[in-house]
Coordinates of C-alpha atoms and ligand atoms in Angstrom, one line a residue:
X48 CA 70.0 20.4 59.0
X49 CA 68.9 22.4 62.1
X50 CA 69.9 25.8 60.8
X51 CA 68.3 24.8 57.5
X52 CA 65.0 24.0 59.2
X53 CA 65.1 27.4 60.9
X54 CA 65.8 29.0 57.5
X55 CA 64.1 26.8 54.9
X56 CA 64.0 27.5 51.2
X57 CA 61.2 30.0 50.6
X58 CA 59.0 30.0 47.5
X59 CA 56.7 32.9 46.5
X60 CA 53.8 31.4 44.5
X61 CA 51.8 28.2 44.8
X62 CA 51.0 27.9 41.1
X63 CA 52.2 24.8 39.2
X64 CA 55.9 25.9 39.1
X65 CA 55.9 26.9 42.8
X66 CA 54.5 23.6 44.0
X67 CA 56.6 21.4 41.7
X68 CA 59.7 23.3 42.8
X69 CA 58.6 22.6 46.4
X70 CA 58.1 18.9 45.7
X71 CA 61.5 18.6 43.9
X72 CA 63.2 20.1 47.0
X73 CA 61.2 18.2 49.6
X74 CA 62.0 14.9 47.9
X75 CA 65.7 15.7 48.5
X76 CA 64.9 16.1 52.2
X77 CA 65.2 19.9 52.1
X78 CA 62.9 22.1 54.2
X79 CA 60.7 24.3 52.1
X80 CA 58.0 26.8 52.7
X81 CA 55.8 28.1 49.9
X82 CA 53.4 31.0 50.1
X83 CA 50.4 31.3 47.8
X84 CA 48.5 34.6 47.7
X85 CA 45.1 33.0 46.8
X86 CA 43.1 30.6 48.9
X87 CA 43.4 27.7 46.4
X88 CA 45.0 26.6 43.2
X89 CA 43.8 28.7 40.3
X90 CA 41.7 26.5 38.0
X91 CA 41.3 28.9 35.0
X92 CA 41.9 27.2 31.6
X93 CA 45.5 27.8 30.9
X94 CA 48.2 25.1 30.2
X95 CA 47.2 21.6 29.4
X96 CA 49.8 20.3 26.9
X97 CA 52.6 18.4 28.7
X98 CA 55.5 17.6 26.4
X99 CA 57.9 14.6 26.2
X100 CA 60.8 16.2 28.0
X101 CA 58.5 17.3 30.8
X102 CA 56.9 13.9 31.1
X103 CA 60.4 12.5 31.7
X104 CA 61.0 15.0 34.5
X105 CA 57.6 14.2 36.0
X106 CA 58.6 10.6 36.0
X107 CA 61.6 11.5 38.2
X108 CA 59.2 13.3 40.5
X109 CA 56.9 10.3 40.7
X110 CA 54.1 12.2 39.1
X111 CA 53.9 10.9 35.5
X112 CA 51.6 8.0 35.9
X113 CA 49.0 10.0 37.6
X114 CA 49.3 12.9 35.1
X115 CA 48.7 10.4 32.3
X116 CA 45.8 8.9 34.2
X117 CA 44.2 12.4 34.9
X118 CA 44.9 13.7 31.4
X119 CA 44.5 12.5 27.8
X120 CA 47.4 11.0 25.8
X121 CA 47.8 12.5 22.3
X122 CA 50.6 11.5 20.0
X123 CA 49.4 13.8 17.1
X124 CA 49.0 17.4 16.3
X125 CA 47.7 18.8 13.1
X126 CA 48.0 22.1 11.2
X127 CA 45.2 23.1 8.9
X128 CA 44.6 25.9 6.4
X129 CA 41.3 27.3 7.6
X130 CA 40.7 29.2 4.3
X131 CA 40.6 26.0 2.3
X132 CA 39.8 23.5 5.1
X133 CA 42.8 21.4 3.9
X134 CA 45.1 19.6 6.2
X135 CA 48.6 21.1 5.8
X136 CA 50.6 18.8 8.0
X137 CA 50.2 16.1 10.7
X138 CA 53.0 15.6 13.2
X139 CA 53.3 12.3 15.2
X140 CA 55.3 12.0 18.4
X141 CA 55.3 8.3 17.8
X142 CA 58.3 9.1 15.6
X143 CA 60.2 9.7 18.8
X144 CA 59.7 6.2 20.1
X145 CA 63.5 5.6 20.1
X146 CA 64.2 8.9 21.8
X147 CA 61.8 8.7 24.8
X148 CA 59.6 6.4 26.9
X149 CA 56.8 9.0 26.4
X150 CA 56.4 9.5 22.6
X151 CA 53.2 11.6 23.0
X152 CA 51.9 14.8 24.6
X153 CA 49.5 14.5 27.6
X154 CA 46.7 17.0 27.8
X155 CA 46.5 17.5 31.6
X156 CA 45.0 20.8 32.9
X157 CA 47.6 22.7 35.0
X158 CA 45.4 22.9 38.1
X159 CA 45.3 19.1 38.1
X160 CA 49.1 19.0 38.0
X161 CA 49.4 21.6 40.8
X162 CA 46.8 19.8 43.0
X163 CA 48.6 16.5 42.4
X164 CA 51.9 18.0 43.5
X165 CA 50.2 19.4 46.6
X166 CA 48.8 16.0 47.5
X167 CA 52.3 14.5 47.2
X168 CA 53.8 17.3 49.3
X169 CA 51.6 16.3 52.3
X170 CA 53.8 13.3 52.8
X171 CA 56.8 15.5 53.6
X172 CA 56.7 17.0 57.2
X173 CA 59.5 19.4 56.2
X174 CA 57.4 21.0 53.4
X175 CA 54.7 23.6 54.0
X176 CA 52.4 25.3 51.4
X177 CA 50.6 28.2 53.0
X178 CA 47.6 29.6 51.2
X179 CA 46.1 33.1 51.5
X180 CA 49.7 34.3 52.2
X181 CA 51.0 37.0 49.9
X182 CA 54.7 37.9 49.7
X183 CA 54.9 41.6 49.7
X184 CA 58.6 42.5 50.0
X185 CA 62.0 41.0 50.4
X186 CA 65.5 41.8 51.5
X187 CA 68.7 39.7 51.6
X188 CA 72.1 39.5 53.2
X189 CA 75.1 37.2 52.6
X190 CA 73.4 34.2 54.1
X191 CA 69.7 35.0 54.6
X192 CA 66.7 36.1 52.7
X193 CA 63.9 37.8 54.6
X194 CA 60.4 38.1 53.2
X195 CA 57.3 40.0 54.5
X196 CA 54.2 37.9 54.2
X197 CA 50.7 39.3 54.3
X198 CA 47.9 37.1 55.7
X199 CA 44.4 37.6 57.1
X200 CA 46.1 37.6 60.6
X201 CA 48.4 40.5 59.6
X202 CA 52.0 40.7 58.3
X203 CA 55.0 38.8 59.5
X204 CA 58.6 38.4 58.5
X205 CA 59.9 35.0 57.5
X206 CA 63.6 34.1 57.1
X207 CA 65.0 31.6 54.7
X208 CA 68.3 30.5 53.1
X209 CA 67.1 31.1 49.5
X210 CA 64.0 32.5 47.9
X211 CA 62.4 31.3 44.6
X212 CA 60.1 33.7 42.9
X213 CA 57.5 31.5 41.2
X214 CA 54.9 34.2 41.6
X215 CA 53.8 34.5 37.9
X216 CA 54.1 37.1 35.2
X217 CA 53.5 40.0 37.5
X218 CA 56.1 38.7 40.0
X219 CA 56.5 40.8 43.1
X220 CA 59.8 39.1 43.6
X221 CA 61.1 40.1 40.2
X222 CA 60.0 43.7 40.7
X223 CA 61.5 43.8 44.2
X224 CA 64.8 42.8 42.7
X225 CA 64.5 45.6 40.1
X226 CA 65.0 43.0 37.3
X227 CA 63.6 44.2 34.0
X228 CA 61.1 42.0 32.1
X229 CA 62.5 42.5 28.6
X230 CA 60.4 42.0 25.5
X231 CA 56.9 43.1 24.4
X232 CA 53.2 42.6 24.8
X233 CA 51.1 41.6 21.8
X234 CA 48.5 44.3 21.1
X235 CA 45.7 41.7 20.8
X236 CA 44.3 39.4 23.4
X237 CA 43.5 35.7 23.2
X238 CA 40.1 34.3 24.0
X239 CA 39.5 30.8 25.2
X240 CA 36.0 29.4 25.0
X241 CA 35.4 26.0 26.6
X242 CA 32.6 23.7 25.4
X243 CA 31.5 20.1 26.1
X244 CA 30.5 19.9 22.4
X245 CA 32.6 17.1 20.9
X246 CA 34.7 19.0 18.2
X247 CA 36.2 15.5 17.6
X248 CA 33.1 14.7 15.6
X249 CA 34.2 17.3 13.1
X250 CA 38.0 16.9 13.5
X251 CA 38.3 13.2 14.2
X252 CA 41.4 11.3 15.2
X253 CA 43.4 14.2 16.8
X254 CA 42.7 16.4 19.9
X255 CA 45.3 19.1 19.1
X256 CA 44.4 21.1 16.0
X257 CA 45.8 24.5 14.8
X258 CA 43.9 26.2 12.0
X259 CA 45.9 29.0 10.3
X260 CA 44.0 31.9 8.8
X261 CA 45.1 35.5 7.8
X262 CA 42.2 37.1 9.8
X263 CA 40.7 34.5 12.0
X264 CA 43.0 31.7 13.1
X265 CA 41.9 29.3 15.9
X266 CA 43.1 26.2 17.7
X267 CA 41.1 23.3 19.3
X268 CA 42.3 21.2 22.2
X269 CA 40.6 18.5 24.1
X270 CA 41.1 18.2 27.9
X271 CA 39.5 15.5 30.0
X272 CA 37.8 18.0 32.4
X273 CA 37.3 17.6 36.1
X274 CA 34.8 14.7 35.7
X275 CA 36.7 13.0 32.8
X276 CA 33.9 13.4 30.3
X277 CA 35.9 15.7 28.0
X278 CA 35.9 19.4 27.2
X279 CA 37.1 21.3 24.1
X280 CA 38.9 24.6 24.4
X281 CA 38.7 26.9 21.4
X282 CA 41.5 29.4 21.3
X283 CA 41.4 32.4 19.0
X284 CA 42.6 36.0 18.7
X285 CA 40.5 39.1 19.2
X286 CA 40.6 42.5 17.5
X287 CA 42.1 45.5 19.3
X288 CA 38.9 47.4 19.5
X289 CA 36.8 44.6 21.1
X290 CA 36.0 45.0 24.8
X291 CA 35.6 42.1 27.2
X292 CA 31.8 42.7 27.4
X293 CA 31.5 42.5 23.6
X294 CA 33.7 39.4 23.4
X295 CA 31.8 37.6 26.2
X296 CA 28.4 38.5 24.9
X297 CA 26.4 35.2 24.3
X298 CA 25.5 36.0 20.7
X299 CA 29.1 37.0 19.9
X300 CA 30.4 33.8 21.5
X301 CA 27.9 31.8 19.5
X302 CA 28.8 33.5 16.2
X303 CA 32.5 32.9 16.9
X304 CA 32.1 29.2 17.6
X305 CA 29.7 28.6 14.7
X306 CA 32.2 30.3 12.4
X307 CA 35.0 28.0 13.4
X308 CA 32.9 24.8 13.8
X309 CA 29.4 25.1 12.4
X310 CA 26.8 22.9 14.0
X311 CA 23.1 22.6 14.4
X312 CA 21.8 24.1 17.6
X313 CA 23.5 26.5 20.0
X314 CA 26.8 25.9 21.8
X315 CA 26.9 25.2 25.4
X316 CA 29.8 27.3 26.7
X317 CA 31.1 26.7 30.2
X318 CA 34.1 29.1 30.4
X319 CA 35.0 32.3 28.7
X320 CA 38.5 33.6 29.4
X321 CA 40.5 36.4 27.9
X322 CA 44.3 36.6 28.2
X323 CA 46.9 39.3 27.5
X324 CA 49.7 37.8 25.5
X325 CA 53.4 38.6 26.0
X326 CA 56.9 37.6 24.9
X327 CA 59.1 38.6 27.8
X328 CA 62.2 37.3 29.5
X329 CA 63.6 38.6 32.8
X330 CA 67.0 40.3 32.3
X331 CA 68.4 37.9 34.9
X332 CA 66.9 34.8 36.6
X333 CA 69.1 35.2 39.7
X334 CA 70.2 37.9 42.1
X335 CA 72.1 36.9 45.3
X336 CA 70.0 34.3 47.2
X337 CA 66.9 34.9 45.1
X338 CA 65.9 33.1 41.9
X339 CA 63.1 33.4 39.4
X340 CA 61.3 30.4 37.9
X341 CA 58.3 29.9 35.6
X342 CA 56.2 32.8 34.4
X343 CA 58.0 35.1 36.9
X344 CA 61.1 34.6 34.7
X345 CA 59.6 34.3 31.2
X346 CA 56.2 34.6 29.5
X347 CA 55.2 33.7 25.9
X348 CA 52.2 33.2 23.7
X349 CA 50.5 29.8 24.2
X350 CA 50.9 28.5 20.6
X351 CA 52.9 25.3 21.0
X352 CA 52.2 24.9 24.7
X353 CA 55.6 25.6 25.9
X354 CA 55.5 28.1 28.8
X355 CA 54.6 25.9 31.7
X356 CA 56.7 23.1 30.3
X357 CA 59.8 25.3 30.4
X358 CA 58.8 26.5 33.9
X359 CA 58.7 22.9 35.2
X360 CA 62.2 22.4 33.6
X361 CA 63.3 25.6 35.6
X362 CA 61.9 24.0 38.8
X363 CA 63.8 20.7 38.2
X364 CA 67.1 22.3 37.3
X365 CA 67.0 24.9 40.1
X366 CA 66.0 22.4 42.8
X367 CA 68.8 20.1 41.6
X368 CA 71.4 22.9 41.9
X369 CA 70.2 24.0 45.3
X370 CA 70.1 20.5 46.6
X371 CA 73.8 19.9 45.6
X372 CA 74.8 23.2 47.3
X373 CA 72.8 22.6 50.5
X374 CA 74.1 19.0 50.8
X375 CA 77.6 20.3 50.4
X376 CA 78.2 18.4 47.1
X377 CA 78.9 21.6 45.1
X378 CA 80.1 25.1 45.7
X379 CA 77.7 27.9 45.8
X380 CA 79.2 29.2 42.5
X381 CA 77.3 26.6 40.6
X382 CA 74.1 28.5 41.3
X383 CA 75.2 31.1 38.7
X384 CA 74.8 28.4 36.0
X385 CA 71.0 28.6 36.5
X386 CA 70.7 32.0 34.8
X387 CA 73.5 31.2 32.4
X388 CA 71.7 28.1 31.1
X389 CA 68.0 28.8 31.5
X390 CA 67.8 32.3 30.1
X391 CA 69.4 31.7 26.7
X392 CA 67.5 28.4 26.4
X393 CA 64.2 30.2 26.9
X394 CA 65.0 32.7 24.2
X395 CA 66.2 30.0 21.8
X396 CA 63.5 27.4 22.4
X397 CA 60.5 29.1 23.8
X398 CA 60.5 32.7 22.6
X399 CA 61.6 31.9 19.1
X400 CA 59.3 28.9 18.6
X401 CA 56.2 30.6 20.0
X402 CA 56.8 33.8 18.0
X403 CA 57.2 31.7 14.8
X404 CA 54.1 29.6 15.6
X405 CA 52.0 32.8 16.0
X406 CA 53.3 34.3 12.8
X407 CA 52.6 31.2 10.9
X408 CA 49.0 31.0 12.2
X409 CA 48.2 34.6 11.2
X410 CA 50.4 35.2 8.2
X411 CA 48.6 37.6 5.8
X412 CA 50.9 37.5 2.8
X413 CA 49.6 34.8 0.5
X414 CA 53.0 34.0 -0.9
X415 CA 54.6 33.6 2.5
X416 CA 51.5 31.6 3.7
X417 CA 51.9 29.2 0.8
X418 CA 55.6 28.9 1.4
X419 CA 55.0 28.2 5.1
X420 CA 52.5 25.5 4.3
X421 CA 54.8 23.9 1.7
X422 CA 57.6 23.8 4.3
X423 CA 55.4 22.3 7.0
X424 CA 54.1 19.7 4.6
X425 CA 57.7 18.8 3.4
X426 CA 58.9 18.6 7.0
X427 CA 56.1 16.2 8.0
X428 CA 56.7 14.1 4.9
X429 CA 60.4 13.6 5.5
X430 CA 61.1 11.2 8.4
X431 CA 64.4 12.9 9.4
X432 CA 63.1 16.4 9.3
X433 CA 59.8 15.3 11.0
X434 CA 61.8 13.8 13.9
X435 CA 64.1 16.9 14.1
X436 CA 61.0 19.2 14.2
X437 CA 59.4 17.1 17.1
X438 CA 62.7 17.0 19.1
X439 CA 62.5 20.8 19.1
X440 CA 58.8 21.2 19.5
X441 CA 58.7 18.8 22.5
X442 CA 61.7 20.6 24.2
X443 CA 63.8 17.4 24.1
X444 CA 66.5 19.3 22.3
X445 CA 66.5 22.0 24.9
X446 CA 67.0 19.5 27.7
X447 CA 69.9 17.8 25.7
X448 CA 71.5 21.2 25.2
X449 CA 71.1 22.0 28.9
X450 CA 72.9 18.9 30.0
X451 CA 75.6 19.3 27.4
X452 CA 76.1 22.9 28.5
X453 CA 76.2 21.9 32.2
X454 CA 79.2 19.5 31.9
Ligands
FAD77 C1 45.5 30.5 27.4 C2 46.8 29.8 27.9 C3 47.2 28.6 27.5 C4 48.4 28.0 27.9 N1 48.7 26.8 27.5 C5 49.9 26.2 27.8 C6 50.2 24.9 27.5 O1 49.5 24.2 26.8 N2 51.4 24.4 27.8 C7 52.3 25.2 28.6 O2 53.4 24.7 28.9 N3 52.0 26.4 29.0 C8 50.8 27.0 28.6 N4 50.5 28.2 29.1 C9 51.4 28.9 30.0 C10 51.1 28.5 31.5 O3 49.7 28.7 31.8 C11 52.0 29.3 32.4 O4 53.3 29.2 31.9 C12 51.9 28.7 33.8 O5 50.7 29.1 34.5 C13 53.1 29.3 34.7 O6 53.0 28.7 36.0 P1 53.6 29.5 37.2 O7 53.4 28.7 38.4 O8 55.0 30.0 36.8 O9 52.8 30.9 37.3 P2 51.2 31.0 37.6 O10 50.4 29.9 37.1 O11 50.9 32.4 37.3 O12 51.2 30.9 39.2 C14 51.8 31.9 40.0 C15 51.1 31.8 41.4 O13 51.7 32.8 42.3 C16 50.7 33.4 43.0 N5 51.2 34.7 43.4 C17 51.4 35.8 42.7 N6 51.9 36.8 43.4 C18 52.2 36.3 44.6 C19 52.8 36.8 45.8 N7 53.3 38.1 45.8 N8 52.9 36.0 46.9 C20 52.4 34.7 46.9 N9 51.8 34.2 45.8 C21 51.7 35.0 44.7 C22 49.5 33.5 42.1 O14 48.3 33.6 42.9 C23 49.6 32.1 41.4 O15 48.9 31.1 42.0 C24 49.3 28.8 28.7 C25 48.9 30.1 29.1 C26 47.7 30.6 28.7 C27 47.3 32.0 29.2

């Protein structure tokens, strides 16, 4: 392992995918060095929903119990027609009780997951996560990758045997490789408002609610918050002509929340976050000794909560392949299977589902809306169709396909 410790596996990005990849490699005894541009894990409200297939992988990594403890277990999600206030369909992951040990989703904020992985990484002397260290360029030869890292002390060159670009949607690694990010950016942005007001008093019994509407759809999710007392995130779309200043204005925020969930008195709003929304997949997830994982490889709208889940699956699959090659259990050629499996899976399971979810939430044609609602209600009412829908929505089908494709 001496040459390996001189040339560890390098990771650009210490977001959730970067640190989980580091942990999955470190647990195999492989030296790993991750570089995170910022001084700490980003705690902006982004992913929270952790699906069945991901919970099973987090079990393998020894993280699942703590994720469940730090998050909220939710077996249900509901789809409503906001125009009429009627419940269209309720889906229940308990229907997967014979398919998994985890027949539910766990709402656990992504910074908690990343911080948990960082805590676990401290136990591995051969793993380093360096903060305030930005990867600015890379080059590679037949057996080495070299990156230039910028820190407060200046720039330095670091050598490794492989590099994983887990550096998010604007990935420097992907751009340095000249890999196109194919797809499109939605014209509108999504706004998340976070409030301690208990929306569960108005929508009892389920902490994941999607409310379809031709002009003003919204979604409500509960997370436990840093102190465990519970916060609700209200996700909605914005108009193209609305500026950030207009959207964040206190009166506009109040009007928006009162429109979705009317209540006496003003809302206490603790976060306002605006996100660009994309559907993009890298033209390749692999070039030579460099791989892309997580948002560096694929981005999607958040409806369905799939992006980070799929990124964690990337981390687990890639670290497994690298482990087999570096321990001499498989030829280097198997690394090609990473791109061959993951890229089409992302298109089929993540891009297609999230695009369909968004269309269904905002559908303007009343005939199509009614047909969508009828289909959802019929799916929820039929036990076979209900289970099939959940196997896909929870990414369990994508994992099954992956393993079948791999053999
Ligand atoms: C509103 C919203 C809600 C979402 N909800 C869900 C959900 O419920 N479920 C789900 O699965 N997904 C969800 N997602 C998607 C999820 O947030 C992303 O898929 C996830 O953050 C991807 O993690 P990552 O580690 O790949 O990238 P990031 O979280 O973007 O992390 C990349 C890291 O790399 C660092 N970095 C960047 N460039 C460099 C560099 N050159 N050198 C070193 N470091 C660098 C960054 O500072 C950052 O820390 C949601 C997204 C949004 C916007």
